CSV table of C-alpha atoms and ligand atoms in Angstrom, one decimal:
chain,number,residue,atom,x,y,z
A,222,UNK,CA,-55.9,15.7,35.4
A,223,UNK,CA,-53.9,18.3,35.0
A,224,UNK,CA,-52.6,20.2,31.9
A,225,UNK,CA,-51.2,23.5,30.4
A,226,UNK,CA,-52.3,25.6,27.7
A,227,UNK,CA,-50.4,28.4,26.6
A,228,UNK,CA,-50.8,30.5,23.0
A,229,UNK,CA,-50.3,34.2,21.5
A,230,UNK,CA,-51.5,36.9,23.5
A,231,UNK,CA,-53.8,37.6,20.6
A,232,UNK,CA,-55.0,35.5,17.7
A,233,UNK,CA,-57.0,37.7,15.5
A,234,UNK,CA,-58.8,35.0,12.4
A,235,UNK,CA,-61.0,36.3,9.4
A,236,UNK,CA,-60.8,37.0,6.0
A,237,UNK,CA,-59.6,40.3,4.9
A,238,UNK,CA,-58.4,41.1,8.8
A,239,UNK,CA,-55.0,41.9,7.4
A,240,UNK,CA,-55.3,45.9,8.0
A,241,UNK,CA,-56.0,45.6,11.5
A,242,UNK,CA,-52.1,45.0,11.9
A,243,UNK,CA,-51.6,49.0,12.1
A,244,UNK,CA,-53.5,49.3,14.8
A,245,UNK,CA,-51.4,46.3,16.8
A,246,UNK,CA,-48.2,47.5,15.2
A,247,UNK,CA,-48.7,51.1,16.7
A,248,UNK,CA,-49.6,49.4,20.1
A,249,UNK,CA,-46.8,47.3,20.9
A,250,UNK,CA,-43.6,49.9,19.6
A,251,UNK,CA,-42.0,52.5,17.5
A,252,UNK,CA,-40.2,50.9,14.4
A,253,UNK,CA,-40.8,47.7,12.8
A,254,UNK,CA,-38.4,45.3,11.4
A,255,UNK,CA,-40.4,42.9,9.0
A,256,UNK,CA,-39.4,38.9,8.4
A,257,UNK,CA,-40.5,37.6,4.8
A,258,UNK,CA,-39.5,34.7,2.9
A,259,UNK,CA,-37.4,34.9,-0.4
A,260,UNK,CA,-39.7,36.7,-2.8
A,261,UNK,CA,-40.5,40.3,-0.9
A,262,UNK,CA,-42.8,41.4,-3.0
A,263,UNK,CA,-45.4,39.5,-1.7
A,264,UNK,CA,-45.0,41.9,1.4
A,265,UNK,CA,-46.0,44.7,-0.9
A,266,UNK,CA,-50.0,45.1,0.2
A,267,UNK,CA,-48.6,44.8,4.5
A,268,UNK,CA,-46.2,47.3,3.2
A,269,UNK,CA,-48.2,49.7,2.0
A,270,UNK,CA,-51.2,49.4,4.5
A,271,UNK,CA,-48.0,50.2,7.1
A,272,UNK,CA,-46.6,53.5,4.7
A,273,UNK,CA,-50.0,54.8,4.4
A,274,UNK,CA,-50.0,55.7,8.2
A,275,UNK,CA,-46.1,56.8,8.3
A,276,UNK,CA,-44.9,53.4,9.3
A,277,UNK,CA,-41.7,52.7,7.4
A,278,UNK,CA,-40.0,49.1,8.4
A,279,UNK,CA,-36.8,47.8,7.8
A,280,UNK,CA,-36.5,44.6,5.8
A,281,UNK,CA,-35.1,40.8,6.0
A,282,UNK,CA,-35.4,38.3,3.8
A,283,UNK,CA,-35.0,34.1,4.9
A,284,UNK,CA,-33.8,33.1,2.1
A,285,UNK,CA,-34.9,29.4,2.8
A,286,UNK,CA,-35.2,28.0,6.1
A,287,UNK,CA,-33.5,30.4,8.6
A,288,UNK,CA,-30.3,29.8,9.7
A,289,UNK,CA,-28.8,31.0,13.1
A,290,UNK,CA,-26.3,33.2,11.0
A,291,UNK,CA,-29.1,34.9,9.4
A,292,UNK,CA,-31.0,35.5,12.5
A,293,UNK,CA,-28.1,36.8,14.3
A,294,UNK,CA,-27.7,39.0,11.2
A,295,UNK,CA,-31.6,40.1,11.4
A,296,UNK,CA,-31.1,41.1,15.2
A,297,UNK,CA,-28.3,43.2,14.3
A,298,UNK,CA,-30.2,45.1,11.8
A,299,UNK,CA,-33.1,45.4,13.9
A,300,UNK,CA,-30.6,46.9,16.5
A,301,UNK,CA,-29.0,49.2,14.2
A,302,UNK,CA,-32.1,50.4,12.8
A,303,UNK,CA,-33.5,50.9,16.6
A,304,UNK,CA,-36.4,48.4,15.6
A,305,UNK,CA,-38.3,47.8,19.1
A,306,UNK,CA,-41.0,45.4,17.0
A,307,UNK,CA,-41.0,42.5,14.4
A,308,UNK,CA,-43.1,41.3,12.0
A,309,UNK,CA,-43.4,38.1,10.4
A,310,UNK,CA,-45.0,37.9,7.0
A,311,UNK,CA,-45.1,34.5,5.2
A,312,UNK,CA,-44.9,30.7,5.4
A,313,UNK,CA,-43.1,28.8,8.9
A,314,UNK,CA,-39.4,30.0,7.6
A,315,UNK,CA,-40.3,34.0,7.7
A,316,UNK,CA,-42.7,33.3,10.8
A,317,UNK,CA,-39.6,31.0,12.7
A,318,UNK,CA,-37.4,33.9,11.3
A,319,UNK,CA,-39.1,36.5,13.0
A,320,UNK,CA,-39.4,35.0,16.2
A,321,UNK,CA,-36.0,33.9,16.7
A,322,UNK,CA,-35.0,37.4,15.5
A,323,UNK,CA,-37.2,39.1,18.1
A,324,UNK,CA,-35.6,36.7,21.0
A,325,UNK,CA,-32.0,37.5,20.2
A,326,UNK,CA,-32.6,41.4,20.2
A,327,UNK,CA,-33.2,41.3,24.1
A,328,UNK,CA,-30.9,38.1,24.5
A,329,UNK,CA,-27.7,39.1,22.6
A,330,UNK,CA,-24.8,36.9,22.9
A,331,UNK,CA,-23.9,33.6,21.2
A,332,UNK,CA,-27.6,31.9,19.8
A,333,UNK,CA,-26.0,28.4,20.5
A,334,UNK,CA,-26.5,29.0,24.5
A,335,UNK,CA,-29.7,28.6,23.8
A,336,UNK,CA,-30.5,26.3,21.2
A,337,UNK,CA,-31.7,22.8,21.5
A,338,UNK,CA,-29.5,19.7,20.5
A,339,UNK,CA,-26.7,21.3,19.0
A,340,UNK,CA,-26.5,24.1,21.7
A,341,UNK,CA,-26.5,24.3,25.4
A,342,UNK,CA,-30.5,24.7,25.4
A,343,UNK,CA,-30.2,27.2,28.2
A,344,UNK,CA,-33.5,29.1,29.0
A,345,UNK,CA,-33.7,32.7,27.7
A,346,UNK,CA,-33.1,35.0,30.4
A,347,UNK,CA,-35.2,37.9,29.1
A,348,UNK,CA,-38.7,38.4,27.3
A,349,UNK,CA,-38.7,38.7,23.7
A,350,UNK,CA,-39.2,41.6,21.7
A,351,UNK,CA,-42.9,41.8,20.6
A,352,UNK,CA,-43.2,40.1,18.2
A,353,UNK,CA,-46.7,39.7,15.1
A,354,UNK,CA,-47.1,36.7,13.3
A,355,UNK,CA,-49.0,36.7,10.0
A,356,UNK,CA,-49.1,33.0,8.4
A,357,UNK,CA,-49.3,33.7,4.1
A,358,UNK,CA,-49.7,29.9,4.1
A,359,UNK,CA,-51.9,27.1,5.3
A,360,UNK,CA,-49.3,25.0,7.0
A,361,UNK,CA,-47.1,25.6,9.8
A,362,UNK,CA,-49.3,27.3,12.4
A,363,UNK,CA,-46.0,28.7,13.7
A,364,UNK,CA,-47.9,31.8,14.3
A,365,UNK,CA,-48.8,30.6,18.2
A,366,UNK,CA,-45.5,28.1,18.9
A,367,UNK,CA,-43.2,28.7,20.9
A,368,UNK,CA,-40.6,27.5,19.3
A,369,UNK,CA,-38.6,28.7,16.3
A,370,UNK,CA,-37.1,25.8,14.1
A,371,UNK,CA,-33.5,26.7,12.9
A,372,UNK,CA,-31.0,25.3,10.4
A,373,UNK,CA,-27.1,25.1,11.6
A,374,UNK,CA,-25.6,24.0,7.8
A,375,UNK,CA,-22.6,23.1,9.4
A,376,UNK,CA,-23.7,20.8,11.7
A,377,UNK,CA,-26.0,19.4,9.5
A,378,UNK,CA,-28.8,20.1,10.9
A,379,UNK,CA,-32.5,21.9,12.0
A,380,UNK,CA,-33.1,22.3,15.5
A,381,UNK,CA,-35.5,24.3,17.5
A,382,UNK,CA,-35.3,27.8,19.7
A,383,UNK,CA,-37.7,27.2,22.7
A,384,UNK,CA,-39.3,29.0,24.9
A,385,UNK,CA,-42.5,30.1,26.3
A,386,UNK,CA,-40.9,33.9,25.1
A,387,UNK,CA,-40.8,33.0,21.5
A,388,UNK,CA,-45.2,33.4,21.9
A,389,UNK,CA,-45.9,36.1,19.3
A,390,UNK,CA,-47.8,39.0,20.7
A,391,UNK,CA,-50.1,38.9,18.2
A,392,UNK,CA,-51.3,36.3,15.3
A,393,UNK,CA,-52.7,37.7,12.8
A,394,UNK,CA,-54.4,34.9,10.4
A,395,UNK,CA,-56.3,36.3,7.5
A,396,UNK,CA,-57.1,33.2,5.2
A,397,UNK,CA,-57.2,36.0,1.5
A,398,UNK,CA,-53.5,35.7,2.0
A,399,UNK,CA,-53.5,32.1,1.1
A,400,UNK,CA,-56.1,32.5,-2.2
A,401,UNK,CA,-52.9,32.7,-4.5
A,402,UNK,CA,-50.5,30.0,-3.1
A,403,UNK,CA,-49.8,27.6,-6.0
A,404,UNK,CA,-51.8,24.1,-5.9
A,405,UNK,CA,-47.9,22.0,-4.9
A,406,UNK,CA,-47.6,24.4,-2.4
A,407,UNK,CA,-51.0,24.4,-0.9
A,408,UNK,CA,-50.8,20.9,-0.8
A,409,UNK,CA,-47.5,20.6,1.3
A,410,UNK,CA,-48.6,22.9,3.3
A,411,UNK,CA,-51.8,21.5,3.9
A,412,UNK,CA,-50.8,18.0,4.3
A,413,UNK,CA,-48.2,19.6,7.2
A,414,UNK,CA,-51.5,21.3,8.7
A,415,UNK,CA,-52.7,17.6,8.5
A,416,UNK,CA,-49.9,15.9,10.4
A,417,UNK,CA,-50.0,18.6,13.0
A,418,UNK,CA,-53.5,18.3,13.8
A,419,UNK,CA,-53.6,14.0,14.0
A,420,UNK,CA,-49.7,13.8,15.9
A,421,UNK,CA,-50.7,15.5,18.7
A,422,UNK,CA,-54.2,13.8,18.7
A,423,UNK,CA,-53.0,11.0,19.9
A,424,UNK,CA,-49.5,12.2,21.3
A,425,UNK,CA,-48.8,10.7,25.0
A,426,UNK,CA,-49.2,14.6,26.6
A,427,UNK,CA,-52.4,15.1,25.2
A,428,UNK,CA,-55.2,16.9,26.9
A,429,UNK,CA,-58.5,18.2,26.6
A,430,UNK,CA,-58.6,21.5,24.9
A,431,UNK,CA,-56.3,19.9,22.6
A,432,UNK,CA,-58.1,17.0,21.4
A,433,UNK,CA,-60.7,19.8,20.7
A,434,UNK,CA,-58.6,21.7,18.3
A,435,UNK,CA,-57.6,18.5,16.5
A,436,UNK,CA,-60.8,16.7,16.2
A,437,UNK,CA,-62.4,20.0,14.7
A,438,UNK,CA,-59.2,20.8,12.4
A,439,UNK,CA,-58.7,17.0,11.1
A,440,UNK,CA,-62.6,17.3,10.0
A,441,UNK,CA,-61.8,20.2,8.8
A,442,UNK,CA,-58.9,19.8,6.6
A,443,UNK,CA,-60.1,15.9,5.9
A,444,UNK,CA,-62.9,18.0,3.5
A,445,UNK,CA,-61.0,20.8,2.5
A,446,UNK,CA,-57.2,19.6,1.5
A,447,UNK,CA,-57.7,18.6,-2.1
A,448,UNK,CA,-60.7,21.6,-2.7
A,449,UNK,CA,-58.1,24.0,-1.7
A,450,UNK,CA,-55.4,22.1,-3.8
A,451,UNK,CA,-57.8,22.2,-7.3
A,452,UNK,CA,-59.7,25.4,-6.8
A,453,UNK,CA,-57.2,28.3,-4.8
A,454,UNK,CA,-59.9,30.7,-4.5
A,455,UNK,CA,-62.5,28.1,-2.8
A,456,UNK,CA,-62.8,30.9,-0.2
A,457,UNK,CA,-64.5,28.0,2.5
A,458,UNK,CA,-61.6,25.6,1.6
A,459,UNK,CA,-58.9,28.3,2.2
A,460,UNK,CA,-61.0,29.3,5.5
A,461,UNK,CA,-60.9,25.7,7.1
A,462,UNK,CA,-57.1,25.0,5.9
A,463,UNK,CA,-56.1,28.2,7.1
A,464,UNK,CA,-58.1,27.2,10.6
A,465,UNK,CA,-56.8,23.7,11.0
A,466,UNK,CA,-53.0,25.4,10.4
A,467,UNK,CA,-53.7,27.3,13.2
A,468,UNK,CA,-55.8,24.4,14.9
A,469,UNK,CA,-52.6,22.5,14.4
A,470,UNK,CA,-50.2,25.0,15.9
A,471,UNK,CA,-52.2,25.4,18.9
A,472,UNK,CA,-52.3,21.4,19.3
A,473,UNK,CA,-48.9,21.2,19.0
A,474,UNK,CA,-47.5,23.8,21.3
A,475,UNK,CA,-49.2,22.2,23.5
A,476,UNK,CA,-49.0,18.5,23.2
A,477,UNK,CA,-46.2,17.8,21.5
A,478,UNK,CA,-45.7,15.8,18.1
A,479,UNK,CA,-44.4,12.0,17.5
A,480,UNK,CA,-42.5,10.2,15.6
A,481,UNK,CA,-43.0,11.8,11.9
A,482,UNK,CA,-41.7,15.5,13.5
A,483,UNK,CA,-39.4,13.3,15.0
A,484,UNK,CA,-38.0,12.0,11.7
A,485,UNK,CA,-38.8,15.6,9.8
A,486,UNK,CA,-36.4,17.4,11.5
A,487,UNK,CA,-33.7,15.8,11.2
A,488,UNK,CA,-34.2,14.8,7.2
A,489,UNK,CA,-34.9,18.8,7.0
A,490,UNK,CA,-31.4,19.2,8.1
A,491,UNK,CA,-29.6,16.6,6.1
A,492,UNK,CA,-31.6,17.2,2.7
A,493,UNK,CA,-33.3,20.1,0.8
A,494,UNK,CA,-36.4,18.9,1.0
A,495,UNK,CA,-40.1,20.8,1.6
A,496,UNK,CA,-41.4,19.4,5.4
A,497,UNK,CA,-44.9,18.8,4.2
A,498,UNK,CA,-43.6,16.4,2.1
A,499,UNK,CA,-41.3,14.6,3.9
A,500,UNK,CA,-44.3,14.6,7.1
A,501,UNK,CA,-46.6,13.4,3.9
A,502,UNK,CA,-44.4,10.8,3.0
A,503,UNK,CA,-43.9,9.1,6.2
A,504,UNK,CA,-47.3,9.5,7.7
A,505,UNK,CA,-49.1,6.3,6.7
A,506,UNK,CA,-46.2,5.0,7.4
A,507,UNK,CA,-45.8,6.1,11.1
A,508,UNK,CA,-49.3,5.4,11.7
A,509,UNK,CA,-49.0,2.0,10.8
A,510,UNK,CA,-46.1,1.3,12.7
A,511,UNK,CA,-47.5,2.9,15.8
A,512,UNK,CA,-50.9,1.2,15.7
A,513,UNK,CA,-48.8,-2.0,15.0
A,514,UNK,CA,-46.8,-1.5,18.4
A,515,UNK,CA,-49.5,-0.1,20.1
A,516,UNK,CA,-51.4,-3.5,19.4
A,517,UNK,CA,-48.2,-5.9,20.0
A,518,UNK,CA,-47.1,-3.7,23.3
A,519,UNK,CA,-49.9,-1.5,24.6
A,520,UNK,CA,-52.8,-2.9,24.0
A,521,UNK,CA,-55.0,-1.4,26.4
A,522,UNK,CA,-53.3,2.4,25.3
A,523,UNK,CA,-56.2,4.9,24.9
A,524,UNK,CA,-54.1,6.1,21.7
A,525,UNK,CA,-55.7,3.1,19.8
A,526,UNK,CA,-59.2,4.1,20.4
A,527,UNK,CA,-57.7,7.4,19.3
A,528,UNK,CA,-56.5,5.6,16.4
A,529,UNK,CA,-60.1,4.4,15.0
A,530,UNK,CA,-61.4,8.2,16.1
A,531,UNK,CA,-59.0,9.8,13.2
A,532,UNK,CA,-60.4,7.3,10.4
A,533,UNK,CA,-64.1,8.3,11.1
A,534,UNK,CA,-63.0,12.0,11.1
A,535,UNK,CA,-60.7,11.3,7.8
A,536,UNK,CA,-63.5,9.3,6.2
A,537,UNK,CA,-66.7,10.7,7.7
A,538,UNK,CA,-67.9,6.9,8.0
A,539,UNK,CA,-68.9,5.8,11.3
A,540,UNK,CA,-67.6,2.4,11.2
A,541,UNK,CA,-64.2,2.9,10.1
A,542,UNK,CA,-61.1,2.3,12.3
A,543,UNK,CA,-57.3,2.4,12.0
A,544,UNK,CA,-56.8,0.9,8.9
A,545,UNK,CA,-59.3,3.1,6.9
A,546,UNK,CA,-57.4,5.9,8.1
A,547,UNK,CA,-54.0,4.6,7.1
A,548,UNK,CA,-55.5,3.7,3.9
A,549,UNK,CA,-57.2,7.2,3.1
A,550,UNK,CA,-53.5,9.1,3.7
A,551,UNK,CA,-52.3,6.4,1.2
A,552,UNK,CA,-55.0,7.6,-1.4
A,553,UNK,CA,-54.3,11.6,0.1
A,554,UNK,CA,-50.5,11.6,-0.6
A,555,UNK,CA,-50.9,9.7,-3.6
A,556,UNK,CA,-53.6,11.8,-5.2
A,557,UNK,CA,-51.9,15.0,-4.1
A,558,UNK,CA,-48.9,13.5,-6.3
A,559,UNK,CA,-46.6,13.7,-3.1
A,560,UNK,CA,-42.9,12.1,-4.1
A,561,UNK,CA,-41.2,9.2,-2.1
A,562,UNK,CA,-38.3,10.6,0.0
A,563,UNK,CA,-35.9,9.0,-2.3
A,564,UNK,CA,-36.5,11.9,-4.8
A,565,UNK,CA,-35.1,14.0,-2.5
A,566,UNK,CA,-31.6,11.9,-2.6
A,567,UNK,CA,-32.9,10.3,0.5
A,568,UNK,CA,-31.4,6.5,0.5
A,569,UNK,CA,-30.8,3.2,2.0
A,570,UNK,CA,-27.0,4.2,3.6
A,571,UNK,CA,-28.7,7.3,4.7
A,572,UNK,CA,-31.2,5.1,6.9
A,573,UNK,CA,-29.1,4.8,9.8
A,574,UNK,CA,-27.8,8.3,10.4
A,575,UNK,CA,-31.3,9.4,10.1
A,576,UNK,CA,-32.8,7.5,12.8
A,577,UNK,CA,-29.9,8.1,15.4
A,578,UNK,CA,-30.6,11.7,15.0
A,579,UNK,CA,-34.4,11.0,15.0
A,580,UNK,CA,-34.1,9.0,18.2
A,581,UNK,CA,-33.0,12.3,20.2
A,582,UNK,CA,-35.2,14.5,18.2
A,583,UNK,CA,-37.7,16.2,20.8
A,584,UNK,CA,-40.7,15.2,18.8
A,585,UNK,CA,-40.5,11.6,19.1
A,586,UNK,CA,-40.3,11.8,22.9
A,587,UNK,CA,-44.0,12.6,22.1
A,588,UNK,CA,-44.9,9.9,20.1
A,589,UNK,CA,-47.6,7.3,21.7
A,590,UNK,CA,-45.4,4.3,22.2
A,591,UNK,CA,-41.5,4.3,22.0
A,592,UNK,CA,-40.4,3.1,19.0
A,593,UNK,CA,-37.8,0.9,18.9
A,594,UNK,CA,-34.6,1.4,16.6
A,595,UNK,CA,-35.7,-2.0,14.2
A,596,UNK,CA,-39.4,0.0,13.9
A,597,UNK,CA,-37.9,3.2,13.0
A,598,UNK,CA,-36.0,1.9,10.1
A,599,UNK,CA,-38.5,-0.1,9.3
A,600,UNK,CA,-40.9,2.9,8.5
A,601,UNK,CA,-38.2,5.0,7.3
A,602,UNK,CA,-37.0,2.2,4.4
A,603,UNK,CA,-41.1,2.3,3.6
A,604,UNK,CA,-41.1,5.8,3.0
A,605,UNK,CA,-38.4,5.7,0.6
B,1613,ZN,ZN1,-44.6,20.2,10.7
């Protein structure tokens, strides 16, 4: 056996932890440049914990999902405003923002050297800027990956910024910040958390201290999702969702995704529509495809035990397999009231395009069995 596991420097977890980002501000530079997502004013309590001790940052909104024009943009501000740290305050776009802004200040040039898919991919010659990751969602657990997902509108497309660099400094996870998130939100979020935690369960680069983290955070989220969907301020329900999030990011940083990431990015790209619901919507799918091909073509694979393992943990019924797990994320994503990808304009001549790009997305290189092209449409015409 052998495996890697690589995170934050720091991960600081706990309700009402938030203030303890002065302290790690002060340590790692002189000015800060802070990443939020389209509404600043959610920044306002970070904001003024910083001004009470003479820290004044410069800030950038994401609009969206960041795109490498506004990244570029961020780093230039940063530079002009001498900023030597960044902070990323929000959901994955503000936290993703953040990170990628932090690379290209040490690494200037053009962003598409370095980018994945659409770009040349090369590695990034020089260590980020320190960068502080504090998640205001339950979701993404961007706040320890190393990669930094970003949309190029002209080509169509979301693809990722990788490197061991793009590790934040610090993650600061403080679940209070997620008490007001509305309940659509919460569950998107949450049902990402979700497909984070079980992907990378039974991924084919799984590995011990993985399998740890997923186990605890599918139980976890499994028995907190919809509490934290009806009642926001279910302070133990926040606490879990905001630890399987993290749980999640961890997992997947480490061991990779499959085929649902596989098909999320790309859809992100092509169509304005929220990831959690898109990973929602094709997850029972997924799973039933892969526990179908597992069966037909691997039937000895270990990912089929793993299979049975995420409907006792989903369920909390020792005898149930597979199917009852396929058949609880029915009842989840149907309860939670999430929409078919159609409602995103998502339709049958769109099927085809979607799976080329999702065949060379880096996700599904993760996925238990290969897929074949027939399976992938397949689960992507269910989803609809
Ligand atoms: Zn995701």
């Amino acid at each position: 056996m052998r495996f890697e596991f690589a995170t934050s420097n720091r991960i600081i977890f706990g309700a009402g932890t938030l203030p303890e980002v002065i302290t790690a501000v002060a340590s790692l530079g002189r000015r800060a440049l802070i990443v939020t997502g389209r509404n600043q004013d959610r920044a306002s309590k970070l904001l003024e914990l910083l001004s009470s001790k003479g820290i004044h940052p410069t800030l950038v909104a994401i609009q969206s999902e960041p795109t490498v024009k506004e990244v570029l943009r961020g780093a230039t501000q940063a530079r002009t405003n001498d900023s030597d740290v960044v902070i990323g305050f929000g959901g994955g776009a503000a936290l993703d923002g953040a990170k990628a802004i932090a690379a290209l200040l040490t690494n200037p040039g053009d962003p598409f050297e370095y980018l994945e898919v659409i770009g040349r991919g090369a590695a990034l010659p020089h260590p980020a800027a320190p960068c502080i990751a504090i998640p205001t969602t339950a979701g993404t657990g961007s706040e320890v990956t190393r990669n930094a997902v970003l949309a190029s509108p002209e080509h169509r497309a979301k693809v990722s910024l990788r490197s061991p660099h793009l590790l934040p400094r610090l993650a600061l996870v403080d679940p209070e910040l997620t008490y007001e998130l509305p309940p659509a939100i919460t569950a998107t979020t949450g049902l990402d958390a979700l497909t984070q935690l079980i992907e990378p369960y039974i991924s084919c680069r799984t590995n011990p201290m993985t399998d740890a983290l997923c186990v605890d955070g599918i139980r976890r989220a499994a028995g907190a999702l919809r509490r934290a969907v009806e009642h926001g301020r279910d302070v133990a329900a926040r606490n879990d969702m905001a630890l399987a999030s993290l749980y999640g990011g961890l997992a997947l940083a480490n061991a990779g995704l499959g085929a649902v990431h596989g098909f999320a990015g790309p859809i992100g790209g092509m169509f304005p529509a929220p990831h959690g619901a898109v990973c929602a919507a094709l997850l029972p799918h997924v799973m039933e495809i892969n526990l179908h091909a597992l069966r037909t073509r691997a039937p000895g694979s270990d990912a089929l035990r793993r299979l049975d393992e995420i409907g006792r943990l989903l369920t909390g019924r020792p005898q149930a397999d597979a199917i009852d797990a396929i058949r609880w994320l029915r009842a989840l994503v149907s309860s939670l009231q999430i929409p078919s990808l159609a409602t995103y304009g998502i339709n049958a001549p769109d099927v085809a395009a979607i799976v080329t790009a999702a065949e060379k997305a880096s996700s599904m290189k993760a996925n238990p069995i290969p897929l074949t092209r027939a399976e992938l449409t397949q689960c992507l015409e269910a989803a609809l």
